[in-house]
Short mmCIF file of C-alpha atoms in Angstrom, two decimals:
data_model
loop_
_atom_site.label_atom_id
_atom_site.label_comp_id
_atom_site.label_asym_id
_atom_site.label_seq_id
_atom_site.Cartn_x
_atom_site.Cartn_y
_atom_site.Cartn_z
CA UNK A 119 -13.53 -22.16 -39.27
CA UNK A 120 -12.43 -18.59 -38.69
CA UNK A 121 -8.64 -17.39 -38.99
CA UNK A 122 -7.18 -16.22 -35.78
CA UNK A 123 -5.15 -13.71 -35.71
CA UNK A 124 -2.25 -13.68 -33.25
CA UNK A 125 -2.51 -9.89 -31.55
CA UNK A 126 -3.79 -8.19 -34.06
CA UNK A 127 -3.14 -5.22 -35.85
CA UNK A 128 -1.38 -3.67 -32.61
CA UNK A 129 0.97 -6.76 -32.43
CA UNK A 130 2.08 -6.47 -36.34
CA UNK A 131 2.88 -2.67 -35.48
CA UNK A 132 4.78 -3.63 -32.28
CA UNK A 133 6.83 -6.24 -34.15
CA UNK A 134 7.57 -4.07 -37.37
CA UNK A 135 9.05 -0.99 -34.11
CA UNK A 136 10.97 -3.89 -32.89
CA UNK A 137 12.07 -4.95 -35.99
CA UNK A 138 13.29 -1.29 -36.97
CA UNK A 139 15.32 -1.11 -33.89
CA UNK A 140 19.41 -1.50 -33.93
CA UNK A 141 20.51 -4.55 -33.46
CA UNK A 142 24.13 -4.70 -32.61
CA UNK A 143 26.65 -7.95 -33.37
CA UNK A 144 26.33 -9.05 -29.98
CA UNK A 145 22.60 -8.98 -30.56
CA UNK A 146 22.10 -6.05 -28.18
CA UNK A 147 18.64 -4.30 -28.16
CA UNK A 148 18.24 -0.57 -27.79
CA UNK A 149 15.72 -0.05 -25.10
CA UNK A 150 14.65 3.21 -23.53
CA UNK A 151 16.96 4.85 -20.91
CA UNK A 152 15.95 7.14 -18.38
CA UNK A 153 16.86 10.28 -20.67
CA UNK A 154 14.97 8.79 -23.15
CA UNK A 155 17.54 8.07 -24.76
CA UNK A 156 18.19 4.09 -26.38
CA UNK A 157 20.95 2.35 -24.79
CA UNK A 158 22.56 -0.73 -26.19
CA UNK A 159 21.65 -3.60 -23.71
CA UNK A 160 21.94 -7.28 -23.81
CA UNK A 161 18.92 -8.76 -23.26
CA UNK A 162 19.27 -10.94 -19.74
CA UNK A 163 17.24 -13.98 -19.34
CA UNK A 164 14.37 -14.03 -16.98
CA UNK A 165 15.69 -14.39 -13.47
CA UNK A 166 13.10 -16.83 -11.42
CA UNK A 167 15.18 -17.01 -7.92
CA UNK A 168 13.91 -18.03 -4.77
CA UNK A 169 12.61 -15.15 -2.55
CA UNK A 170 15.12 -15.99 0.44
CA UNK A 171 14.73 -12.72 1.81
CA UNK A 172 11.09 -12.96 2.02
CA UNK A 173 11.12 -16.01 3.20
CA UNK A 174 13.85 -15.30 6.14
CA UNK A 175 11.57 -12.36 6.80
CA UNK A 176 8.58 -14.14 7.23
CA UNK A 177 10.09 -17.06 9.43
CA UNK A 178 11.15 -14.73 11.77
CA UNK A 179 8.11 -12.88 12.36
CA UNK A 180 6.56 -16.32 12.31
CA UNK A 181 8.94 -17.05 15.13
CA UNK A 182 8.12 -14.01 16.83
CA UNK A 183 4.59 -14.20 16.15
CA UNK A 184 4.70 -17.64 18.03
CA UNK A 185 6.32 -16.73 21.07
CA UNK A 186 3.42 -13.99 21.58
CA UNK A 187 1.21 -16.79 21.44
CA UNK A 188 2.90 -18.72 23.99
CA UNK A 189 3.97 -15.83 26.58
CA UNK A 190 1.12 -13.70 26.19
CA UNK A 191 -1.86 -15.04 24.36
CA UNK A 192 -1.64 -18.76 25.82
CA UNK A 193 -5.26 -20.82 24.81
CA UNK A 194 -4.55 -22.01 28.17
CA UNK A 195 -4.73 -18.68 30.47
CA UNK A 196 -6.90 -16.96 27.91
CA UNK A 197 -9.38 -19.54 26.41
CA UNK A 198 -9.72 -20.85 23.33
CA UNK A 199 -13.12 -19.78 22.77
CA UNK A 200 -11.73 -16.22 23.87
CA UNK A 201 -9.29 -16.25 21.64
CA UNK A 202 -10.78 -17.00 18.56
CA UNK A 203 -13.54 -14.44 19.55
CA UNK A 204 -11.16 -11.36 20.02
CA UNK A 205 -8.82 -12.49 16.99
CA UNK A 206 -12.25 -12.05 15.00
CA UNK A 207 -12.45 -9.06 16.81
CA UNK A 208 -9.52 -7.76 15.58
CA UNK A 209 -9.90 -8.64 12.16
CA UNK A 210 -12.41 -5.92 11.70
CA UNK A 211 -10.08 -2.93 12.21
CA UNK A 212 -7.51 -4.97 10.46
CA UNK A 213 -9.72 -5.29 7.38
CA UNK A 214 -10.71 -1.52 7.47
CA UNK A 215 -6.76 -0.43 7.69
CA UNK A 216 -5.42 -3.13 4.83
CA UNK A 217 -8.54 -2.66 2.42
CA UNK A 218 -7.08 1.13 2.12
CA UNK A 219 -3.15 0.34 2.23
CA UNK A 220 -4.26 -2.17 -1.05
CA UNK A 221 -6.43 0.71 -2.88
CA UNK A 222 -3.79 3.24 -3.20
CA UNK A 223 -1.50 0.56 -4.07
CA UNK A 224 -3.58 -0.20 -7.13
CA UNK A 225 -1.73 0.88 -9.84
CA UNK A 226 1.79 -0.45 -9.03
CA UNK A 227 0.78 -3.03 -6.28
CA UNK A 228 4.02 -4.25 -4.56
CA UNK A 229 4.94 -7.86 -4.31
CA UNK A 230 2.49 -9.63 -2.15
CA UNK A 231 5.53 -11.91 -0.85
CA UNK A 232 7.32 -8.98 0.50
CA UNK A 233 3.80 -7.12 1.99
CA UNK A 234 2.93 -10.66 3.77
CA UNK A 235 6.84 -10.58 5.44
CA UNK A 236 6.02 -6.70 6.69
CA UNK A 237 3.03 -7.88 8.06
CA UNK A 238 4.42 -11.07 10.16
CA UNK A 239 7.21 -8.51 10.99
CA UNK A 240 4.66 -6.31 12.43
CA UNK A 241 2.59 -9.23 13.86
CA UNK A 242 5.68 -11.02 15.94
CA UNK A 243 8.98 -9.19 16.05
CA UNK A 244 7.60 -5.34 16.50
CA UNK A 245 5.10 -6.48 18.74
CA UNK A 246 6.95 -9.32 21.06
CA UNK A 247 9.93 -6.96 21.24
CA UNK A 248 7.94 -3.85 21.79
CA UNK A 249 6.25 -5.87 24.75
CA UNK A 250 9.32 -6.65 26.17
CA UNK A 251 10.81 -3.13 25.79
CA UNK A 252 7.75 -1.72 26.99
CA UNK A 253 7.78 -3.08 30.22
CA UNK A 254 11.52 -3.42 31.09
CA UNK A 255 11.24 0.62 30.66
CA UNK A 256 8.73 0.74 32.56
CA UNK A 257 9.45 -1.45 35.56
CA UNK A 258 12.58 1.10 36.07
CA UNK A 259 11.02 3.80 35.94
CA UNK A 260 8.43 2.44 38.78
CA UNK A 261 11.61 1.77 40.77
CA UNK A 262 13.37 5.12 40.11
CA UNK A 263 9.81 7.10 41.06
CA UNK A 264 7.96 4.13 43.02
CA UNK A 265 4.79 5.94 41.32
CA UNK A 266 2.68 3.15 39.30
CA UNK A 267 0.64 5.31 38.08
CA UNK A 268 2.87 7.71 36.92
CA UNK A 269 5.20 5.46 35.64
CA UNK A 270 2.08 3.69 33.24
CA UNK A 271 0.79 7.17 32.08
CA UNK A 272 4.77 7.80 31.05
CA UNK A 273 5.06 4.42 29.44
CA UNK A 274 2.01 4.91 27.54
CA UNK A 275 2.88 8.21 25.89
CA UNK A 276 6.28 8.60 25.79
CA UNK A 277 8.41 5.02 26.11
CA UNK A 278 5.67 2.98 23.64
CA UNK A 279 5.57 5.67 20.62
CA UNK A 280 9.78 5.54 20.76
CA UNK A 281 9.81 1.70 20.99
CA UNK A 282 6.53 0.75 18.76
CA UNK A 283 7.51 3.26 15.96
CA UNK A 284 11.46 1.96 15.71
CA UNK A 285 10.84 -1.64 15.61
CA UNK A 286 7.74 -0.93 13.26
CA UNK A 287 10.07 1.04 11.09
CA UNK A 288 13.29 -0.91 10.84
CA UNK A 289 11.22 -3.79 9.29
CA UNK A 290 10.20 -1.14 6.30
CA UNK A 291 14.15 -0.02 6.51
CA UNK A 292 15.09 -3.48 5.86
CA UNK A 293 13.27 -4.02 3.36
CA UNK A 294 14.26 -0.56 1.62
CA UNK A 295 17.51 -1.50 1.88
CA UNK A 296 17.21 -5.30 0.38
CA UNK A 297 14.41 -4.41 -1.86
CA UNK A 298 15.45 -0.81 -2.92
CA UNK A 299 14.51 -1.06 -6.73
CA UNK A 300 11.37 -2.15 -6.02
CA UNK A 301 10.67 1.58 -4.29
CA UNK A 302 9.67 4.07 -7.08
CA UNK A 303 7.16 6.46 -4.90
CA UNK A 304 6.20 7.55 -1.75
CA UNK A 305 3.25 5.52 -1.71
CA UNK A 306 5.42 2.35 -1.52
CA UNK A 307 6.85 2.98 1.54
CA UNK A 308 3.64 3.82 2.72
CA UNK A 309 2.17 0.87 1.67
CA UNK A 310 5.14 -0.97 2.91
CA UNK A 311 4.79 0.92 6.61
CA UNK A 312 1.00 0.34 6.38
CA UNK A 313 1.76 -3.51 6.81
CA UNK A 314 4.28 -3.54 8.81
CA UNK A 315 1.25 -1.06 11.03
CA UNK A 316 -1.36 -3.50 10.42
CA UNK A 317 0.53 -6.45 11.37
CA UNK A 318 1.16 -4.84 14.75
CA UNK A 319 -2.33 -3.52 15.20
CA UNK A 320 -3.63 -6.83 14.62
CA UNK A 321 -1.33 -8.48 17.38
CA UNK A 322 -1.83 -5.84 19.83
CA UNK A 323 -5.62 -5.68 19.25
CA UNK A 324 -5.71 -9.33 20.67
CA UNK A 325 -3.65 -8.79 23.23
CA UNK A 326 -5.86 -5.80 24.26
CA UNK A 327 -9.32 -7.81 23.70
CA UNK A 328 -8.37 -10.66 25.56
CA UNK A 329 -7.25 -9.00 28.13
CA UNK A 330 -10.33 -7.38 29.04
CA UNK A 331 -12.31 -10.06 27.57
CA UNK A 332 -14.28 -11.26 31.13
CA UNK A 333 -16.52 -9.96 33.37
CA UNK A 334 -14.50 -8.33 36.01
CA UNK A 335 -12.53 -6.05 33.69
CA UNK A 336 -16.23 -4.80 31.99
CA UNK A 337 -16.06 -6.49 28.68
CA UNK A 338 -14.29 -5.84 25.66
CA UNK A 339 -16.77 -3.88 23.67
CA UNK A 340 -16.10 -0.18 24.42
CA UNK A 341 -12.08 -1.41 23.71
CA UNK A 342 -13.15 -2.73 20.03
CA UNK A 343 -15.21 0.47 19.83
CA UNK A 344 -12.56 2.79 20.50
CA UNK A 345 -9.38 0.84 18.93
CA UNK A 346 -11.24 -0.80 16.15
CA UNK A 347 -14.02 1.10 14.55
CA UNK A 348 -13.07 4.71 16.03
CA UNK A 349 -9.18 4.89 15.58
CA UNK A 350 -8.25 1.89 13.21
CA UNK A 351 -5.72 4.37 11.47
CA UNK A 352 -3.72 5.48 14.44
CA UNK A 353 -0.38 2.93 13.81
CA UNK A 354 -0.68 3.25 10.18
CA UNK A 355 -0.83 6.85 10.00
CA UNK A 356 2.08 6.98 12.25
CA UNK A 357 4.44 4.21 10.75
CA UNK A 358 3.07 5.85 7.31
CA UNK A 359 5.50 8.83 8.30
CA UNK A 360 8.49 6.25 8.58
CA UNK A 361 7.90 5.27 5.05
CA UNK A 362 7.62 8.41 3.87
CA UNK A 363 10.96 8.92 4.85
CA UNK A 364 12.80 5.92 3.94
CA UNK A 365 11.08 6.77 0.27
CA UNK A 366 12.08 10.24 -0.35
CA UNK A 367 15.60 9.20 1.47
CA UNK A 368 16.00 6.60 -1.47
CA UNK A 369 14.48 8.27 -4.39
CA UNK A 370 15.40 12.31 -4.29
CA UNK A 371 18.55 12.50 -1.63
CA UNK A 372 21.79 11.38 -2.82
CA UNK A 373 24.31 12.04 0.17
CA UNK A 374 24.34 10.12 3.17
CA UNK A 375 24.07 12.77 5.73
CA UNK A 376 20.94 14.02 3.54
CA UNK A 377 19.48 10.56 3.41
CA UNK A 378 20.04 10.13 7.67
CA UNK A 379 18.94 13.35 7.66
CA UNK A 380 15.27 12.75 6.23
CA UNK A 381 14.67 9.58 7.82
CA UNK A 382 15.39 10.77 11.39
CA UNK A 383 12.60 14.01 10.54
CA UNK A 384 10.21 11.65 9.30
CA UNK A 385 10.43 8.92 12.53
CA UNK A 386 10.08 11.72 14.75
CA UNK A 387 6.77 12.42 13.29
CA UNK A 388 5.91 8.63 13.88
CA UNK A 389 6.66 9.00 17.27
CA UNK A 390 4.59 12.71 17.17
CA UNK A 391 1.79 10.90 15.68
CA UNK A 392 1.54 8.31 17.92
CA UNK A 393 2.25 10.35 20.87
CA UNK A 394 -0.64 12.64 19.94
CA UNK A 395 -2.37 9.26 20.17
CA UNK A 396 -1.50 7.91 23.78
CA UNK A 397 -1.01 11.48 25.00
CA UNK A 398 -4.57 12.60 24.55
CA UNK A 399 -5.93 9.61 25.84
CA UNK A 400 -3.42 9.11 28.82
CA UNK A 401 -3.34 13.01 30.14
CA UNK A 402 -6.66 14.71 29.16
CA UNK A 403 -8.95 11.97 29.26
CA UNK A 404 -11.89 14.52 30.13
CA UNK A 405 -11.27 16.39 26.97
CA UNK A 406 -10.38 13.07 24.74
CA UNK A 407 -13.18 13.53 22.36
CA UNK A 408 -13.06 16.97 21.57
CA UNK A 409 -9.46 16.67 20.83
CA UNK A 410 -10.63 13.87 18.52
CA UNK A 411 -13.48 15.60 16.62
CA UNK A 412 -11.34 18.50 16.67
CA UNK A 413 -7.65 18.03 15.86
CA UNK A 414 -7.79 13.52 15.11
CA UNK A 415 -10.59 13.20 12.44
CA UNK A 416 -9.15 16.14 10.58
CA UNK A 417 -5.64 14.55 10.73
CA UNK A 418 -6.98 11.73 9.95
CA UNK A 419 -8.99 13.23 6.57
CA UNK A 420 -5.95 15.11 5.70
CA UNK A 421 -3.77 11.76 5.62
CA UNK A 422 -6.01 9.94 3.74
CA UNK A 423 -6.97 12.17 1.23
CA UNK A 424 -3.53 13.07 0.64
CA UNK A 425 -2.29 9.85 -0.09
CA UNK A 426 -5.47 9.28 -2.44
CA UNK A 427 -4.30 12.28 -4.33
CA UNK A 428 -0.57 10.57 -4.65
CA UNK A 429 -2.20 7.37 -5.68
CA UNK A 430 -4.00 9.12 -8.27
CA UNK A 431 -1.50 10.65 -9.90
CA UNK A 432 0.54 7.69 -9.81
CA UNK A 433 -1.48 6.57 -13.28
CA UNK A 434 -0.39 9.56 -14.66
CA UNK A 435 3.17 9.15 -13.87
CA UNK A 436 2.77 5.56 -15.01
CA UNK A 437 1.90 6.98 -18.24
CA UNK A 438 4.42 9.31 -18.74
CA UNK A 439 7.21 6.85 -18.20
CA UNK A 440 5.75 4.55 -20.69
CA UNK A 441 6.25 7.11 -23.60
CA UNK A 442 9.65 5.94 -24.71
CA UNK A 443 8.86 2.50 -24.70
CA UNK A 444 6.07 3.04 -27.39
CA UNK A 445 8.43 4.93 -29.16
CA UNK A 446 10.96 1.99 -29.39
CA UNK A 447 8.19 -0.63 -30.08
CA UNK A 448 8.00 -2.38 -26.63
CA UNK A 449 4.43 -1.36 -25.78
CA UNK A 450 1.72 0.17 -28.09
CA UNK A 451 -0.54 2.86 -26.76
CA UNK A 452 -3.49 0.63 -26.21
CA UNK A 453 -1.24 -1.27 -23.41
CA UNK A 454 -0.40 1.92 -21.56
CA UNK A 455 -4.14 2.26 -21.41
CA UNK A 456 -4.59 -1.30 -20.36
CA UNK A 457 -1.71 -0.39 -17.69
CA UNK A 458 -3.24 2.89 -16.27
CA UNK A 459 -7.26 2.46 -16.62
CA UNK A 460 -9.01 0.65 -14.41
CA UNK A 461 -11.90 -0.28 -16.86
CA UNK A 462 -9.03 -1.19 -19.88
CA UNK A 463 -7.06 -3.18 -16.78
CA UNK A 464 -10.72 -4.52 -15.82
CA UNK A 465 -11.40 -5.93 -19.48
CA UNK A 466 -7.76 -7.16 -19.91
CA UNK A 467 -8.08 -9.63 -17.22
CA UNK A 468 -11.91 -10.82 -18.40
CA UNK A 469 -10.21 -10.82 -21.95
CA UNK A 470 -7.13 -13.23 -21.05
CA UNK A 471 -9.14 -15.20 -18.49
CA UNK A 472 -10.80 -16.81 -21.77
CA UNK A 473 -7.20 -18.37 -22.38
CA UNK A 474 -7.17 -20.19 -18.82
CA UNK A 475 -5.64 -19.11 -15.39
CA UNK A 476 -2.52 -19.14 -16.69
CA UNK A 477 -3.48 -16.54 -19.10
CA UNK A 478 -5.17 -14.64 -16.14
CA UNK A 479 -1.48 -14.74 -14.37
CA UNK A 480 0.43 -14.15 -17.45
CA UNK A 481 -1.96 -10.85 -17.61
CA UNK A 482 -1.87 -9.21 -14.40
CA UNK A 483 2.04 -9.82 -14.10
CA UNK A 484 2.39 -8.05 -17.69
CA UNK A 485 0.19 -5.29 -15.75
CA UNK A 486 2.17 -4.87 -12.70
CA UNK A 487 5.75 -5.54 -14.57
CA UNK A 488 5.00 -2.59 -17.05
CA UNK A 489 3.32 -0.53 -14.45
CA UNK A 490 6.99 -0.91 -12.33
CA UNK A 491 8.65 0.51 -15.88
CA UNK A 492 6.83 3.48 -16.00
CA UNK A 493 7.44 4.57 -12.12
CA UNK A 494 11.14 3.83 -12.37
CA UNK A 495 11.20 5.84 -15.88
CA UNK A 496 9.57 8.61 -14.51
CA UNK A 497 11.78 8.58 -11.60
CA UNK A 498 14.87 8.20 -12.96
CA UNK A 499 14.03 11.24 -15.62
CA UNK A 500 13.53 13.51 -12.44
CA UNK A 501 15.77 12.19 -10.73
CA UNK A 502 18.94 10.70 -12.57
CA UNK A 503 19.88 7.39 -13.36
CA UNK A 504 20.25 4.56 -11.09
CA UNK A 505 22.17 1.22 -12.79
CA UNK A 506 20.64 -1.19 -10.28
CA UNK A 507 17.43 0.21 -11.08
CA UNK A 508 18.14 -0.33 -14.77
CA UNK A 509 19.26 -3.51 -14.78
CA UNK A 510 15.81 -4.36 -12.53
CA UNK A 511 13.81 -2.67 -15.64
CA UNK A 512 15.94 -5.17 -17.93
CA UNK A 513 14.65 -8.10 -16.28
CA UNK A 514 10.69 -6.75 -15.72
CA UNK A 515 11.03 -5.58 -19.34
CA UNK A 516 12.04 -9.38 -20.27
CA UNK A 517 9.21 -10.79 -18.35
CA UNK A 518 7.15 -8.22 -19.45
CA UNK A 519 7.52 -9.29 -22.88
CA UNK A 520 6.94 -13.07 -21.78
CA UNK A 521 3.90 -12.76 -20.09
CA UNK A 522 2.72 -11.00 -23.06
CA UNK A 523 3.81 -13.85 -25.42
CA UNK A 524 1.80 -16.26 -23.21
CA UNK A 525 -1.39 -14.74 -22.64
CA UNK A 526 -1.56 -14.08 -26.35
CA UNK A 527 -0.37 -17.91 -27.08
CA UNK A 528 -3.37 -19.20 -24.12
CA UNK A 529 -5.92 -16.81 -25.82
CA UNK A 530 -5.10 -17.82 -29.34
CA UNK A 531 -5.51 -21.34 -28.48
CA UNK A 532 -8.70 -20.80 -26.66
CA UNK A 533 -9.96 -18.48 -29.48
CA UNK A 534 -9.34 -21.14 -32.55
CA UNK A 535 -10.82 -23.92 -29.83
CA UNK A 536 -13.81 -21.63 -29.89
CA UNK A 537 -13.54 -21.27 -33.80
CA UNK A 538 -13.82 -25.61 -34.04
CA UNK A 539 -16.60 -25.79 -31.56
CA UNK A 540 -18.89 -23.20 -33.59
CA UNK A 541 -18.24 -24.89 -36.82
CA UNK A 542 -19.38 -28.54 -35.47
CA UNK A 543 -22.28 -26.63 -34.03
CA UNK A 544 -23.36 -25.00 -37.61
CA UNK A 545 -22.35 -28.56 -39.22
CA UNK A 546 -24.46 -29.85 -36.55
CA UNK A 547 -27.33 -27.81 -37.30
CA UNK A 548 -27.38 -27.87 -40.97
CA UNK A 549 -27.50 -31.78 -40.76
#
């Protein structure tokens, strides 16, 4: 039977950096600082807390999400069979929107606890609320004018972008605010808005679909055309601006005024975005698709390629911030690679999915956990330090170094398992 060894060569020269590191009375650990400078830190234990605020989040957009059902998409005035068609319906655009959001958020993906509560937030409170909002406004202003018509094209372009964009928003706010070490670029609170968007989308393409879903109102084909397939993009490249905001407000602006400041810029061009939107649409209907092919397909391009650039980058950065953990002995270059190549990430996960599931999991949180060390590194280099933030890196770095214990434990075991079973097989064969 063949000797296994237990990481290799790499692990030996990881343990021999460790081992060189000061080591204090208190058995403090120097680990890298945002200076890149070493720190004396205790070394906290591995917090594994219940994710109340997820958890809260998601029972209220459940809540919300329910009482949409009942008030506005009731199996019993709609039709079950109508239903289930349109919600299939909707799932297209929904697919198209979320299947970006989750490939620029590839390198550092955010937790999918906290993208699931964005989305129910999206789903039930913005879009109950924004219902109710939408038409309160709107009813006065069709008794202040007595216009219907005037008072729809006005709710459409100017009272839903307002309402829509806020409630969309202050579920990404919240969760800036509650989650604000887990925000290390501008992609995050895009990818954080983009859920929040989708969630909404989702809802309101229903409510859309099934409304027009019969005979007298023409069908609902030309609405999935134009909503799903032709503008799928329109809420998320509009909440997208929110997040924007709330990111650079976090990460680069230290005052409160500048912070405010930032934020308010960035959720008026929601509101512009979306307006563009419903304006077009609502006002120059004859001249709709030239304004599209023209001024909302280049938008559109400019958006998405954009954030593709940022995401890009982002393995750079990544890479970057992982340089003074190599140098203190907590990663070797090979598992920066691992971290910021999508072939090395690729044959990680094949690798450790020979130990087991467990080994699978153990991998891809080492992945995302170191990922997280190098954003907030980088950041905090540009940016100064931030002692929540560090403490966050304390625990990640912890778990970090877990996961990698256990994945190299599963793989070990599965690797001498291997060893036994191809020496009976030769023993086998020679008899």
């Amino acid at each position: 039977m063949y000797a296994t060894h237990w990481g290799g060569p790499g692990e030996d020269y990881r343990l021999k950096k460790i081992s060189s590191v000061n080591i204090n009375e208190v058995n403090g650990i120097s680990a890298p600082a945002p200076d890149d400078a070493a720190p004396v830190w205790q070394t906290p234990k591995a917090l594994h807390s219940f994710p109340w605020f997820e958890v809260l989040m998601m029972t209220v957009g459940s809540i919300g999400l329910l009482g949409l059902v009942v008030f506005w998409l009731s199996p019993a005035s709609s039709g079950i069979a109508s239903l289930a068609k349109t919600t299939l319906l909707a799932v297209v655009p929904l697919s198209i929107v979320l299947s970006f959001i989750l490939f620029i958020d590839r390198w550092e993906p955010e937790p999918w606890k906290t993208k699931g509560a964005l989305f129910l937030w999206g789903a039930g409170v913005a879009t109950l609320s924004s219902g109710i909002l939408n038409t309160a406004l709107e009813e006065n202003i069709i008794l202040s004018t007595g216009d219907l018509q005037q008072s729809q094209a006005l709710g459409a372009s100017f009272i839903a972008p307002l309402v829509e964009e806020t409630l969309k928003g202050l579920g990404v706010l919240i969760v800036v605010v509650v989650r604000r070490t887990s925000i290390n670029s501008v992609i995050d609170g895009v990818v954080y808005a983009g859920f929040s968007a989708g969630g909404f989308m989702f809802a309101e393409d229903i409510l859309y679909f099934v409304r027009l879903d019969n005979p007298e109102a023409g069908g609902v084909l030309w609405t999935f055309v134009i909503r799903g397939l032709a503008s799928p993009f329109v809420h998320a490249m509009a909440t997208s601006m929110t997040g924007i905001g709330l990111a650079l407000a976090l990460m680069r602006f230290k005052r409160g005024w500048s912070k405010t400041g930032v934020v308010l810029v960035f959720w008026f061009f929601a509101m512009v975005v979306h307006f563009g939107w419903n304006g077009t649409v609502t006002f120059l209907g004859q001249y709709f698709f030239l304004l599209y092919v023209l001024v909302g397909v280049p938008a559109f391009l400019v958006w998405a390629v954009t954030l593709i650039i940022l995401s890009h980058k982002e393995a750079e950065k990544i890479r970057v911030g992982l340089v003074p953990y190599v140098r203190t002995g907590w990663l070797i270059p090979g598992e920066v690679t691992m971290v910021t190549d999508r072939r090395a990430r690729r044959a990680a996960l094949k690798w450790a999915g020979s130990g087991g599931r467990e080994a699978k999991r153990a991998m891809r949180s080492f992945l995302v956990n170191v990922a997280s060390l190098g954003m907030d590194q980088r950041l905090m280099a540009k940016y100064g330090p931030d002692h929540a933030r560090i403490e966050n890196d304390q625990q990640m770095l912890t778990q970090a170094v877990e996961n990698r214990r256990e994945f190299l434990r599963l793989t070990s075991i599965a690797e001498q398992q291997q060893d036994v079973t191809d020496a009976v097989s030769r023993l086998a064969r020679a008899q």
